[in-house]
mmCIF file of C-alpha atoms in Angstrom:
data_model
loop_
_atom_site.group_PDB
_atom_site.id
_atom_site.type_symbol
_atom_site.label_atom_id
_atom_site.label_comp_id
_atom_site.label_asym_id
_atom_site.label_seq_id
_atom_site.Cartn_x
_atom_site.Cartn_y
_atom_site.Cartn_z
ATOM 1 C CA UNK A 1290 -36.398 -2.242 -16.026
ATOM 2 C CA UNK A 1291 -37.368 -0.998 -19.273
ATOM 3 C CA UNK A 1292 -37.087 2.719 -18.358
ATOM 4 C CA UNK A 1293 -33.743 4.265 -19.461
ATOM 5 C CA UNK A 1294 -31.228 5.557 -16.891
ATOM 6 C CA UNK A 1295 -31.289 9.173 -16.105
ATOM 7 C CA UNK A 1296 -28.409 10.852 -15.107
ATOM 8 C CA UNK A 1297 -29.368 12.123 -12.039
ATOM 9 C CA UNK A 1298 -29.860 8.367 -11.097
ATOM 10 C CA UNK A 1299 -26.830 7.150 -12.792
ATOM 11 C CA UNK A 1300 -25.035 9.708 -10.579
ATOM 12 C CA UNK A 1301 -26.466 8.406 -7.188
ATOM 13 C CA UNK A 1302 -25.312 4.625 -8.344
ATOM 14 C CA UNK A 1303 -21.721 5.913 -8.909
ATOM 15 C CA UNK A 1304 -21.413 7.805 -5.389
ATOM 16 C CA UNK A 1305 -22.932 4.718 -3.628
ATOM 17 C CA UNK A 1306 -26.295 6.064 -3.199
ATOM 18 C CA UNK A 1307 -28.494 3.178 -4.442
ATOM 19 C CA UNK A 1308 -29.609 0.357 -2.382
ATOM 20 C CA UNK A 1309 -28.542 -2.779 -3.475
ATOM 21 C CA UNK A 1310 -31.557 -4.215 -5.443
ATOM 22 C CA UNK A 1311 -31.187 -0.576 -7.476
ATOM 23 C CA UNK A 1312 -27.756 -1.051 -7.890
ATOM 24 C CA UNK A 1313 -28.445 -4.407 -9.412
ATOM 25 C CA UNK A 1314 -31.778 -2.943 -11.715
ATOM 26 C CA UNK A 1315 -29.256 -0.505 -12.833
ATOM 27 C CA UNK A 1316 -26.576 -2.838 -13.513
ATOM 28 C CA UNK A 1317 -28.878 -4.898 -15.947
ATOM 29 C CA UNK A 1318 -30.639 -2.377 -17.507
ATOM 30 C CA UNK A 1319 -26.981 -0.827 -18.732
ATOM 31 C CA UNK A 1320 -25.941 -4.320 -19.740
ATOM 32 C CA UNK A 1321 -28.845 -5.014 -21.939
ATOM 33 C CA UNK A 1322 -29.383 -1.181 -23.128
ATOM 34 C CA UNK A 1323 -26.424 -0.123 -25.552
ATOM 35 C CA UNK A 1324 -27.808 3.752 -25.658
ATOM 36 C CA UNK A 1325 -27.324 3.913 -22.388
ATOM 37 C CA UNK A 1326 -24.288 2.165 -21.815
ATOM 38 C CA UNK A 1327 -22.876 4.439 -24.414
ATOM 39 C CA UNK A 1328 -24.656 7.149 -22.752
ATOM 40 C CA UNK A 1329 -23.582 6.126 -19.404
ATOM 41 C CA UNK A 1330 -19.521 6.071 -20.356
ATOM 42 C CA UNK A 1331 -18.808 9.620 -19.781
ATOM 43 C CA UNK A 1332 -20.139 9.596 -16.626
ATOM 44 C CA UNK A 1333 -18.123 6.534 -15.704
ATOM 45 C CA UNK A 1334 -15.193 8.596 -16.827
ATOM 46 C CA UNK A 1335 -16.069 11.505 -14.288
ATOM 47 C CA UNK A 1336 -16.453 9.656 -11.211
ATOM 48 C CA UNK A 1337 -13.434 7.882 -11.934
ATOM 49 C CA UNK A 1338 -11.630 11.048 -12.371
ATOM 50 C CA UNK A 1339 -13.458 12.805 -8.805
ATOM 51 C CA UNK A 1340 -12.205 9.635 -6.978
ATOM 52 C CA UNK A 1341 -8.560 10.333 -8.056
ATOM 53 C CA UNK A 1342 -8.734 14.314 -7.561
ATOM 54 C CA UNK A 1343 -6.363 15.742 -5.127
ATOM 55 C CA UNK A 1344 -8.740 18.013 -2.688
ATOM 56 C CA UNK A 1345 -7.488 20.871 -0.984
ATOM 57 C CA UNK A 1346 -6.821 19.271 2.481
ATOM 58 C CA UNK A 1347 -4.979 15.900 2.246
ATOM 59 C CA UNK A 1348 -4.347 13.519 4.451
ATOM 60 C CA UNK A 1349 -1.191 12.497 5.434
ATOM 61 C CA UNK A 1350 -1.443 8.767 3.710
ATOM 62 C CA UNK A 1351 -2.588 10.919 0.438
ATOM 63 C CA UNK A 1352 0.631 12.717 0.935
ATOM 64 C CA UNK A 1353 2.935 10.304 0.739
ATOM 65 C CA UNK A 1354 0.733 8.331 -1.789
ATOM 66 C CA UNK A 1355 1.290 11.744 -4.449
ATOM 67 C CA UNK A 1356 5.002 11.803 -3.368
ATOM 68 C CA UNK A 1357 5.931 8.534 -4.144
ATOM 69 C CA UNK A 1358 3.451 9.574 -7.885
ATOM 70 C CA UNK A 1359 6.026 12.466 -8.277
ATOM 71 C CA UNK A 1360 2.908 14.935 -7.980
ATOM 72 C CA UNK A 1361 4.858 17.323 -4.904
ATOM 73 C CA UNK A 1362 6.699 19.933 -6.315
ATOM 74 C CA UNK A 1363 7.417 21.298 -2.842
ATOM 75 C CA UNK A 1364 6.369 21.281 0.381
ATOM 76 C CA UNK A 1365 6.283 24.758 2.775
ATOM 77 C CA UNK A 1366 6.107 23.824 6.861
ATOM 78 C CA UNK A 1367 4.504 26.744 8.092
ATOM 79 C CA UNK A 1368 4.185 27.617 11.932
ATOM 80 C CA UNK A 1369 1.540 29.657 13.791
ATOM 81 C CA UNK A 1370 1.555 33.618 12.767
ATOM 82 C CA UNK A 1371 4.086 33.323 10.521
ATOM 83 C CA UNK A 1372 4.092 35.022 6.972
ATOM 84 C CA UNK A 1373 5.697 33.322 4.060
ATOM 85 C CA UNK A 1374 6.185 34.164 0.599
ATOM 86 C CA UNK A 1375 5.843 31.233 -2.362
ATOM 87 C CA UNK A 1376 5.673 30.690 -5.921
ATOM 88 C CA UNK A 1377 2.267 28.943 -7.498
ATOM 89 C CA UNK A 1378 4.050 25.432 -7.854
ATOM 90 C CA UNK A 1379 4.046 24.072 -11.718
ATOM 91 C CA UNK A 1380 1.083 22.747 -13.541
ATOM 92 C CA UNK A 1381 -0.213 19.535 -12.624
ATOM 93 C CA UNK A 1382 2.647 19.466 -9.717
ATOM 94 C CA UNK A 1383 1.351 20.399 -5.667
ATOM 95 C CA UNK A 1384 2.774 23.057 -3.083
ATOM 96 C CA UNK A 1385 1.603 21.661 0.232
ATOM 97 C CA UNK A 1386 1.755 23.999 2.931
ATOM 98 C CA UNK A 1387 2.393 22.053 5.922
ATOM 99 C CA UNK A 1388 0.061 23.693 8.804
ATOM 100 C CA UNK A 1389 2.164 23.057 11.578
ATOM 101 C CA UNK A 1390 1.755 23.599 15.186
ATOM 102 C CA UNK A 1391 -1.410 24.348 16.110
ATOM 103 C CA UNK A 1392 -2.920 22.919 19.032
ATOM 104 C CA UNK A 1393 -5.266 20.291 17.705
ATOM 105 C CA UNK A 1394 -5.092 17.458 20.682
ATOM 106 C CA UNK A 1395 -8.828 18.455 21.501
ATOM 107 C CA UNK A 1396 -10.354 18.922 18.490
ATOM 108 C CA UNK A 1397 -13.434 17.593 17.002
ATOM 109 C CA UNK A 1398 -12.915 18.677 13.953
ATOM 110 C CA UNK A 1399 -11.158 20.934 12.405
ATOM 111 C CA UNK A 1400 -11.965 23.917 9.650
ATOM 112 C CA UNK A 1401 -9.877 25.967 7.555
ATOM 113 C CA UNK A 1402 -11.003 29.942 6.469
ATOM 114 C CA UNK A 1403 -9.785 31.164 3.606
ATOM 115 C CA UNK A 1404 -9.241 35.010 4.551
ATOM 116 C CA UNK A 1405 -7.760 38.232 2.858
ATOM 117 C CA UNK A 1406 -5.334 40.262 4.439
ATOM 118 C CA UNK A 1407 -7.870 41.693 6.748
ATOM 119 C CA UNK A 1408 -8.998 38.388 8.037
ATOM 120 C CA UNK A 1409 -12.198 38.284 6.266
ATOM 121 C CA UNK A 1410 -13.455 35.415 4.674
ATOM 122 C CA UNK A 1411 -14.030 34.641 1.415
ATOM 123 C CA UNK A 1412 -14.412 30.932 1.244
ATOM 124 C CA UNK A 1413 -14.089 28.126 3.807
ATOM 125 C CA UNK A 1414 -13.030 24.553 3.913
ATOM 126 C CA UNK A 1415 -14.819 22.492 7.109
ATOM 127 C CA UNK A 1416 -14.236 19.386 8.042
ATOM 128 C CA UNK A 1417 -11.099 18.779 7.155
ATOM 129 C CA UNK A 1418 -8.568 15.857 7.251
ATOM 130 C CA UNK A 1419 -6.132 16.579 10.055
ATOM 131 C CA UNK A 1420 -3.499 15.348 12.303
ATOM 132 C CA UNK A 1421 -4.503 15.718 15.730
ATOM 133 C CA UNK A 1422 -1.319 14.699 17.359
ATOM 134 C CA UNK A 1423 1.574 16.692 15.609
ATOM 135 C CA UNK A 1424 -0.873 19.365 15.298
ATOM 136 C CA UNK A 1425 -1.042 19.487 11.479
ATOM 137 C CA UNK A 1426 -2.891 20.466 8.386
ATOM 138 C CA UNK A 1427 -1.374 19.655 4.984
ATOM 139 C CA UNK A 1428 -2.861 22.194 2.144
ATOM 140 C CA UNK A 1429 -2.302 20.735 -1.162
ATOM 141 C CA UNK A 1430 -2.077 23.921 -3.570
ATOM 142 C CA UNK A 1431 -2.204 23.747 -7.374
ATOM 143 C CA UNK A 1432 -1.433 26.146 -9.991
ATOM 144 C CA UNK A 1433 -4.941 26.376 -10.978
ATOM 145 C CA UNK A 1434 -5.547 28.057 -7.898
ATOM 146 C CA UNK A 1435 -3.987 30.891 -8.985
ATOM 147 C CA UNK A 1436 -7.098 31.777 -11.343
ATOM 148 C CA UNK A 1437 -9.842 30.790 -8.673
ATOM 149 C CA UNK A 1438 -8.173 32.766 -5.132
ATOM 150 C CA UNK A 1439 -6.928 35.814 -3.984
ATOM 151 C CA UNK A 1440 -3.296 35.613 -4.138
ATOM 152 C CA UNK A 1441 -2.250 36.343 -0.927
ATOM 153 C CA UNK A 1442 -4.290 34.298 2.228
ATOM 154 C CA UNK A 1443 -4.549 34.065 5.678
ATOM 155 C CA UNK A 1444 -5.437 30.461 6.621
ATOM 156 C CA UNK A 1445 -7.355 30.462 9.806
ATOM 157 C CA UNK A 1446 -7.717 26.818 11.588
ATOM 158 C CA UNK A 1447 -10.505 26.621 13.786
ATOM 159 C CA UNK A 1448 -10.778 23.794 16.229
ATOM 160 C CA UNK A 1449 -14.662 22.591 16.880
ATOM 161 C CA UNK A 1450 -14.551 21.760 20.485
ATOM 162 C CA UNK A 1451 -18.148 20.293 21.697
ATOM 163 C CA UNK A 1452 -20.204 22.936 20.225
ATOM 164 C CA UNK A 1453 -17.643 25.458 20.447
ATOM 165 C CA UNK A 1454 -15.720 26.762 17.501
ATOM 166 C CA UNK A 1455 -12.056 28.500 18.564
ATOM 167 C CA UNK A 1456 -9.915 29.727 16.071
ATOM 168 C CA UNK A 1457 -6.592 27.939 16.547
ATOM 169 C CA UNK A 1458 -3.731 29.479 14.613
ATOM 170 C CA UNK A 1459 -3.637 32.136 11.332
ATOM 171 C CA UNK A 1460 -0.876 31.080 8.789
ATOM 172 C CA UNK A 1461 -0.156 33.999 5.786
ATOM 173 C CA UNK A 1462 0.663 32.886 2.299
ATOM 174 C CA UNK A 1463 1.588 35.414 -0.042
ATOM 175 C CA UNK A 1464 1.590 33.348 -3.251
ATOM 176 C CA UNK A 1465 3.618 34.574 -6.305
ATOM 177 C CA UNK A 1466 2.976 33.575 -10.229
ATOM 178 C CA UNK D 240 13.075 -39.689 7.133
ATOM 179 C CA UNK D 241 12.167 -42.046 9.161
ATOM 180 C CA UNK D 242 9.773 -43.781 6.677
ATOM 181 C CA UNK D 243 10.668 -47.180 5.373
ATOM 182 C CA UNK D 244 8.542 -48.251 2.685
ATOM 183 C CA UNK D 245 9.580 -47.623 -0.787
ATOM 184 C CA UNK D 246 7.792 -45.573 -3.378
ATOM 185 C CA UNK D 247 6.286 -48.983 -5.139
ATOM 186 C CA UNK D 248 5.535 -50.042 -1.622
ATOM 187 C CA UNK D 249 3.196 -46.533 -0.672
ATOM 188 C CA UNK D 250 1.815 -46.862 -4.446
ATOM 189 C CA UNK D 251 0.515 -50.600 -4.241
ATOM 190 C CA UNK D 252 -1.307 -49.997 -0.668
ATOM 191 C CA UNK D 253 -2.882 -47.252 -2.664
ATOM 192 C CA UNK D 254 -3.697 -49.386 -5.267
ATOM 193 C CA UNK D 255 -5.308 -52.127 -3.183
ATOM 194 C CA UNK D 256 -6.881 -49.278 -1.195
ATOM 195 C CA UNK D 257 -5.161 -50.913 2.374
ATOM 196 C CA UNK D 258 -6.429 -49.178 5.317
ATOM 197 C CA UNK D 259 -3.743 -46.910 5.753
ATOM 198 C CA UNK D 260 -4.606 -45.887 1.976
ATOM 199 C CA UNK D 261 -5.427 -42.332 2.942
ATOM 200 C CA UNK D 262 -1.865 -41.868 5.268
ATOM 201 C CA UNK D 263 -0.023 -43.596 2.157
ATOM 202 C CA UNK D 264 -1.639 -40.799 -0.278
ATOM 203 C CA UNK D 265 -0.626 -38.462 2.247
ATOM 204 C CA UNK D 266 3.070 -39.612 2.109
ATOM 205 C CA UNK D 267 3.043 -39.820 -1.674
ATOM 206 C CA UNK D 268 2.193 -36.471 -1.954
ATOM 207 C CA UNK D 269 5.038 -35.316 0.629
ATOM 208 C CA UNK D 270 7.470 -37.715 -1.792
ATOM 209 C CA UNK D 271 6.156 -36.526 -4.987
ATOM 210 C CA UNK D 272 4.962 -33.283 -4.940
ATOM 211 C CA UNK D 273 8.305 -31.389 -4.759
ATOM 212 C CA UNK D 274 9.461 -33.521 -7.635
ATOM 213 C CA UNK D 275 6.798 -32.741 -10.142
ATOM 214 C CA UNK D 276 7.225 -28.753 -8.367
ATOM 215 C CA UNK D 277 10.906 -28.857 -9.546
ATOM 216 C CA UNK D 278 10.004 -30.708 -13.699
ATOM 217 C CA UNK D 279 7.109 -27.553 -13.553
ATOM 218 C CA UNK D 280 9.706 -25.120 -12.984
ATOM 219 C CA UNK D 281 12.556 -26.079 -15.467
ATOM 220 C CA UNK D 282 9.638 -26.307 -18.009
ATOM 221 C CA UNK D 283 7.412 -23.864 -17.634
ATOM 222 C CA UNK D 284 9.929 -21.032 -17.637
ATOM 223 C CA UNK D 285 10.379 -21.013 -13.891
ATOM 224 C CA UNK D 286 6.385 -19.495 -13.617
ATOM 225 C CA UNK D 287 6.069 -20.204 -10.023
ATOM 226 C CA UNK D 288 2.367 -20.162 -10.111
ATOM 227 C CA UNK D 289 2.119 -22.690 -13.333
ATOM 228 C CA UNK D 290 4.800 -24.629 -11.639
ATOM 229 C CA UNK D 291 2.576 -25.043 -8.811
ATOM 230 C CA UNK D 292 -0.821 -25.435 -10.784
ATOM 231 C CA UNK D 293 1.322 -28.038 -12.799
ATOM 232 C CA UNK D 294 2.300 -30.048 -9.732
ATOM 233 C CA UNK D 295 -1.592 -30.570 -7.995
ATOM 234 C CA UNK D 296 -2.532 -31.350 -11.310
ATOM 235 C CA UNK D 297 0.179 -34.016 -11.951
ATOM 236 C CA UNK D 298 -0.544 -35.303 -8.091
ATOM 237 C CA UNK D 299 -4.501 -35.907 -8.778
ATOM 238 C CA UNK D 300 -4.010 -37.695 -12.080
ATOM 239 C CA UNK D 301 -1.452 -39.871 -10.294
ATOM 240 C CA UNK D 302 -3.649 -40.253 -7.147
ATOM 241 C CA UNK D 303 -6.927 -40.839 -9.272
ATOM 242 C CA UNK D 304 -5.172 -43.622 -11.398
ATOM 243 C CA UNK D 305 -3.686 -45.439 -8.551
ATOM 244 C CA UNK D 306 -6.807 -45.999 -6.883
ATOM 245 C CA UNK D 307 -8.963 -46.700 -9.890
ATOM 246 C CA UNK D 308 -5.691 -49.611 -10.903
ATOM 247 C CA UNK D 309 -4.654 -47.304 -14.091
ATOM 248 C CA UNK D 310 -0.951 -47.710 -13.068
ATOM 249 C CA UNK D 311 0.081 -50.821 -14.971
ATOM 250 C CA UNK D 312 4.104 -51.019 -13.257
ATOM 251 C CA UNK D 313 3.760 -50.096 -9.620
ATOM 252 C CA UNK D 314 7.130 -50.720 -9.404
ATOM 253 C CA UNK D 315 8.289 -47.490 -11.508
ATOM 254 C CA UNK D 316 5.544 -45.244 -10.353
ATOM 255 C CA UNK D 317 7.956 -42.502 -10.528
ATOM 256 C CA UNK D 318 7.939 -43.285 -14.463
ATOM 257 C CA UNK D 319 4.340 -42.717 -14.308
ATOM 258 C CA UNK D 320 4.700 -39.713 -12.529
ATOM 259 C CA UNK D 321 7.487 -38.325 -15.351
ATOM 260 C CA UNK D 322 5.203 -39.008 -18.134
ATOM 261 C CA UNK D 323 2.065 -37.546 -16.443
ATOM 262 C CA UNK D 324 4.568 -34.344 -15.750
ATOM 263 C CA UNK D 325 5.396 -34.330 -19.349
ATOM 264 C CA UNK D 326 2.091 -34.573 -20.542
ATOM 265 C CA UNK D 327 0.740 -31.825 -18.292
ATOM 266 C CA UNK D 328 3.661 -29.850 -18.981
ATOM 267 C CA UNK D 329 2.987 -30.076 -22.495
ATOM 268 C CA UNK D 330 -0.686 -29.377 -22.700
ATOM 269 C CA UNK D 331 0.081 -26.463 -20.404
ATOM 270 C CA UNK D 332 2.428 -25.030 -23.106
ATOM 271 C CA UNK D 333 -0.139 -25.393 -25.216
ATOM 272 C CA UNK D 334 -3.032 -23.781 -23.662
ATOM 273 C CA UNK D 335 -0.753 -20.607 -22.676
ATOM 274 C CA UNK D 336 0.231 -20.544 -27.113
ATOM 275 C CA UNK D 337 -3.145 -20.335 -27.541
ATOM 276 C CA UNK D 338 -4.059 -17.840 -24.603
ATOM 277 C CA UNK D 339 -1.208 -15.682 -25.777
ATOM 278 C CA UNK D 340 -1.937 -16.226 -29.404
ATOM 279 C CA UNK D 341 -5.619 -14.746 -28.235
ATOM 280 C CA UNK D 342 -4.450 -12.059 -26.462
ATOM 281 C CA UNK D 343 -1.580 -10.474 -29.300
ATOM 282 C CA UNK D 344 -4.564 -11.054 -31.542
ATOM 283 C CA UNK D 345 -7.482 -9.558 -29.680
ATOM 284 C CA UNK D 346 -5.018 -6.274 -28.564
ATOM 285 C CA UNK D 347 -4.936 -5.395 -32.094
ATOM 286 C CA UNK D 348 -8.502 -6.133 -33.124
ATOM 287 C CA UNK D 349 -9.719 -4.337 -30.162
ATOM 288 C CA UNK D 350 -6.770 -1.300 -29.867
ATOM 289 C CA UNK D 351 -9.213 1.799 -31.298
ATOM 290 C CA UNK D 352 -12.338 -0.266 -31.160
ATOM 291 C CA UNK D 353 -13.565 1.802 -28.322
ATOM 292 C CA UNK D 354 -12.219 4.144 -25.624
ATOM 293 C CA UNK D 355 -12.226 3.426 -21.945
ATOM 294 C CA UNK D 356 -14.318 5.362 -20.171
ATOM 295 C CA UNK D 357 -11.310 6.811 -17.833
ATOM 296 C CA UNK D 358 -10.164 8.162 -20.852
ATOM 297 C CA UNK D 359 -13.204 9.819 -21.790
ATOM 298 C CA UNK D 360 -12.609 12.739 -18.833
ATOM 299 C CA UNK D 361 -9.373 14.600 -18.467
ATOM 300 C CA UNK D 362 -8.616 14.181 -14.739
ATOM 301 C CA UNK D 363 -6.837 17.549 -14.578
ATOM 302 C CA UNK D 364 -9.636 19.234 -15.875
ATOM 303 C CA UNK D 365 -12.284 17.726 -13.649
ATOM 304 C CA UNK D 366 -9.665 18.548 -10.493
ATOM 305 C CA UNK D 367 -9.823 22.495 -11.985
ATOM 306 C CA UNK D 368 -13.614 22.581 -11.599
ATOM 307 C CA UNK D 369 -14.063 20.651 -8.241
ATOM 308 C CA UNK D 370 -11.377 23.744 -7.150
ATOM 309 C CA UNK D 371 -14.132 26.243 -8.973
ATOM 310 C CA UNK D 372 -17.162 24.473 -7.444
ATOM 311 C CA UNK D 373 -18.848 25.979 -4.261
ATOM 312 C CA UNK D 374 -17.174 24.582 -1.391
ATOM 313 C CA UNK D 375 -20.475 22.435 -0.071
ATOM 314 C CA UNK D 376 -20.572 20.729 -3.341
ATOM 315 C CA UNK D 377 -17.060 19.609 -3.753
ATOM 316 C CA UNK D 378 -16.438 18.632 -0.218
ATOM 317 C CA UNK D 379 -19.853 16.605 -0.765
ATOM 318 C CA UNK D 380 -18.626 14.490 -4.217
ATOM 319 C CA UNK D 381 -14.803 14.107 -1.581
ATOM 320 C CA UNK D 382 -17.404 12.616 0.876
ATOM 321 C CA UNK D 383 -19.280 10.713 -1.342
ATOM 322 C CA UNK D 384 -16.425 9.736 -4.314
ATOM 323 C CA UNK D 385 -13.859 9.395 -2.039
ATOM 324 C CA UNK D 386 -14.472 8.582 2.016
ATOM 325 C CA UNK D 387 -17.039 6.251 0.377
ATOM 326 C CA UNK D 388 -19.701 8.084 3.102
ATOM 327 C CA UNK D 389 -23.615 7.400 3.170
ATOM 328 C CA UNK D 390 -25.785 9.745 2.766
ATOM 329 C CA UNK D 391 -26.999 9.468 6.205
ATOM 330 C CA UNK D 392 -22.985 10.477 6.773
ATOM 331 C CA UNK D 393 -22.509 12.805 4.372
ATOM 332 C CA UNK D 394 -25.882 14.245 5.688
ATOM 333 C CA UNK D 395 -24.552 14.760 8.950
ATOM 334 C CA UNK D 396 -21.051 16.453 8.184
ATOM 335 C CA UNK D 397 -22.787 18.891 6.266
ATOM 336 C CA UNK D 398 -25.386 19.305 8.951
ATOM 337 C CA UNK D 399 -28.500 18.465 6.291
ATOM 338 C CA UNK D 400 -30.736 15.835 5.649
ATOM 339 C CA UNK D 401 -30.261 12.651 3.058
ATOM 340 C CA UNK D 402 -32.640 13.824 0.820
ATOM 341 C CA UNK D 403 -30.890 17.322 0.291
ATOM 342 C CA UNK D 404 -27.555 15.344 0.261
ATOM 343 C CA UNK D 405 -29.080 14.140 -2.763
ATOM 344 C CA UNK D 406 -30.052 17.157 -4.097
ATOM 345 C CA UNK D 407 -26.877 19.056 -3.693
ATOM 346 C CA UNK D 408 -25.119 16.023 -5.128
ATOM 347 C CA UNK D 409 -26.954 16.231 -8.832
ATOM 348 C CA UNK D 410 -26.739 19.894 -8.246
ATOM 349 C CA UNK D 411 -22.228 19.514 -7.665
ATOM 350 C CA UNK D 412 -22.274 16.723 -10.961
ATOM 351 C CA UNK D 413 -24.279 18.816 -13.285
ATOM 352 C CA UNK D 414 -21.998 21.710 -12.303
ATOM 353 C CA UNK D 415 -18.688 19.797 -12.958
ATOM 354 C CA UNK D 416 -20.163 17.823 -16.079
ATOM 355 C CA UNK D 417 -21.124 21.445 -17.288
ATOM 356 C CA UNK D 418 -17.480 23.260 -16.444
ATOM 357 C CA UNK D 419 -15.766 19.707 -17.734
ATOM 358 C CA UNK D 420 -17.866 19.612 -20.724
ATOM 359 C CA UNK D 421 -18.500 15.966 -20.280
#
């Protein structure tokens, strides 16, 4: 391969999109082109740093993985309808609010909606990592947050069920700077 | 044990290659090996590993010049088996002077010579824009980056075909390389 690497390719090799005689093209074109090894770096550097990114929803292994890191600054177990009051946790620490029982023995799969005080949504989360059994969703909040969300949430679980979507259980979070 | 030969005994049917050559090896090794496991550990620093690596090595060489008649005095193989300890012990010591020698030398030839690329991208930075990034496109690059999913996969979760997987995908990394400023 001759051709230098665009990014848009160099992107689908990182996530794993390539097939495997692509990956290998790739793979000798960036170790016999120095611009675009050079080139190539920063990119490197991002999908290193996406793989290690705490996501909203975590699972539980994730959990314990970023409390045994120090990352948990605290965690808030929540239960159905209830309202709770909490401070934005520090920067570059987590507040995980522990989404605790809600029925999800059944479900499929489970998404959260992020809804104002009315119960309207403004942004949603589907598909989401969650613990069927003990009935839980752990919400890993960071301080960053603060800037990007309304302050004060409803988080609605839904439960997919077949085709059906049910909404589960509403948790408020009235999150103080 | 219930074995009754002697050490010089096991070493010369070795030596003459006997028909029970192969068992004798095999009870040479059971003799020896723990002996040449215990002179790599008192002199290689107790390094488990190189006491181990030190031992197989010391059993071939002894093996190898028993059958080939290199051992002059089968009667004090365990002499041979000291010195060829010692030697390999020694070279050993050697090659790790020279490996660490190599490695204090290239650490400060190479410190500064260029960055790594994972420190190229500040992590918390790139965790603030997935947060700003529309929800599709960040629970896409999770899919992708992190549950290691297809595109066939990550097509299907977010109820779309492979080739728009694709699509949204350079769409979510130009987004995040833009609000990164990578």
């Amino acid at each position: 391969m001759t051709e230098h690497v665009s990014s848009d390719r160099l992107a689908d090799y990182l996530a794993g999109l390539l097939d495997e005689p692509d990956n290998e093209e790739l793979e000798a074109h960036l170790f016999s082109c120095q611009p675009c090894a050079i080139e190539s770096e920063r990119l490197f550097g991002l999908a290193a740093a996406i793989r290690e990114a705490v996501p909203p929803v975590i699972t539980a292994e994730r959990f314990e993985g970023l409390e045994r890191e120090g990352r948990i600054a605290e965690v808030n177990p929540m239960s159905p309808g209830q309202v709770v009051e909490v401070r934005f946790p520090p920067a570059e620490k987590l507040l995980v609010h522990r989404l605790g029982g809600s029925d999800l023995s059944r479900a499929r799969r489970v998404d959260v909606a992020l809804c104002d005080l009315e119960g309207e949504a403004f942004s949603r989360l589907d598909d989401v990592p969650f613990d069927a059994a003990g009935g839980v969703v752990l919400l890993a909040c960071q301080r960053h947050f603060a800037d990007l969300f309304p302050h004060d949430i409803v988080f609605r679980l839904e439960v997919v069920l077949g085709g059906r979507r049910e909404e589960a259980s509403r948790y408020t979070v009235l999150h103080r700077a | 044990m219930s074995q009754p030969s002697s050490d010089a005994d096991i070493a010369r049917r070795i030596a003459e290659g006997a028909a029970d050559a192969t068992s004798c090896e095999a009870e040479l090794c059971r003799r020896f090996l723990n002996r040449a496991r215990l002179y790599g550990l008192k002199h290689l620093r107790f390094d488990v590993t190189a006491a181990e690596d030190l031992a197989q090595q010391v059993m071939m060489i002894l093996l190898e010049a028993l059958r080939t008649g290199r051992v002059e005095d089968l009667e004090r193989v365990d002499r041979f088996m000291l010195g060829t300890c010692r030697n390999v012990a020694h070279s050993m010591r050697r090659a790790e002077g020279r490996v660490l020698e190599t490695k204090r030398r290239l650490s400060t030839e190479l410190a500064g010579a260029s960055t790594p690329p994972w420190d190229l991208v500040e992590s918390r930075r790139v965790e603030e824009c997935l947060g700003a990034l529309p929800p599709r496109e960040s629970r896409l690059l999770s899919l992708l980056f992190q549950e290691g999913a297809t595109a066939a996969e990550a097509a299907e979760k977010l109820g779309t075909t492979p080739g728009n997987v694709r699509v949204i995908h350079h769409r979510a990394i130009a987004r995040l390389r833009d609000c990164v400023g990578t």
